[in-house]
Coordinates of C-alpha atoms and ligand atoms in Angstrom, one line a residue:
M1 CA 116.7 99.9 117.1
S2 CA 115.1 102.1 114.5
T3 CA 111.5 101.7 113.4
R4 CA 110.9 102.2 109.7
R5 CA 107.6 101.8 107.9
V6 CA 107.8 99.5 104.9
T7 CA 104.7 99.1 102.8
V8 CA 103.8 96.5 100.1
T9 CA 101.2 97.3 97.5
E10 CA 99.9 94.6 95.1
C11 CA 99.5 95.7 91.5
P12 CA 96.9 93.4 90.0
G13 CA 98.5 91.3 87.3
G14 CA 101.9 93.0 88.0
P15 CA 104.5 93.5 90.6
L16 CA 104.5 94.2 94.3
L17 CA 105.5 97.8 95.0
I18 CA 107.8 98.1 98.0
R19 CA 108.2 101.4 99.7
G20 CA 110.7 102.2 102.5
A21 CA 112.8 99.1 102.3
D22 CA 116.6 99.0 102.6
E23 CA 117.1 95.6 101.0
V24 CA 115.2 92.6 99.6
V25 CA 116.3 89.1 100.7
G26 CA 115.5 86.3 98.3
I27 CA 114.5 82.8 99.4
D28 CA 118.1 81.7 98.6
G29 CA 119.4 84.3 101.0
T30 CA 120.6 86.6 98.2
V31 CA 120.4 90.3 99.4
A32 CA 119.4 92.9 96.8
P33 CA 120.1 96.5 98.1
V34 CA 117.2 98.9 97.5
E35 CA 118.4 102.3 96.3
R36 CA 115.1 103.9 95.4
A37 CA 112.2 105.1 97.5
V38 CA 109.9 102.6 95.7
V39 CA 110.9 99.4 93.9
A40 CA 108.8 96.8 92.0
L41 CA 109.3 93.2 92.8
C42 CA 108.4 90.7 90.0
R43 CA 105.7 88.2 90.9
C44 CA 105.3 86.6 87.4
G45 CA 108.9 85.1 87.2
R46 CA 109.3 86.4 83.6
S47 CA 111.6 89.3 84.4
D48 CA 115.2 89.3 83.1
R49 CA 116.2 91.4 86.1
L50 CA 114.9 89.3 89.0
P51 CA 113.9 90.1 91.7
W52 CA 112.9 93.4 90.0
C53 CA 110.0 93.8 87.6
D54 CA 111.0 94.7 84.1
D55 CA 107.5 95.0 82.7
S56 CA 107.6 91.5 81.1
H57 CA 104.3 90.7 82.8
R58 CA 102.7 93.1 80.3
D59 CA 103.8 90.9 77.4
R60 CA 102.0 88.0 79.0
R61 CA 98.8 89.9 79.4
R62 CA 98.9 91.0 75.7
R63 CA 99.3 87.4 74.5
K64 CA 96.2 86.3 76.4
K65 CA 94.0 88.6 74.4
P66 CA 92.5 87.2 71.2
Ligands
FES101 S1 105.7 91.2 87.6 FE1 106.6 92.5 86.1 S2 108.0 91.3 85.1 FE2 107.1 90.0 86.5

């Protein structure tokens, strides 16, 4: 059994940054292979590329401003 360090970093108002993972498993069991050293997981649900962040959360923040 190998030990591998995976870290999760919260970006305020944005995604979770995942470092060191091989795959991400959704709540429905869907497995998304991770092919980069760092990936961004959507937390806002607005991404067109779920589970990955596509920066759509930035549009939401802009609309909130007067
Ligand atoms: S957190 Fe970036 S698109 Fe959802």
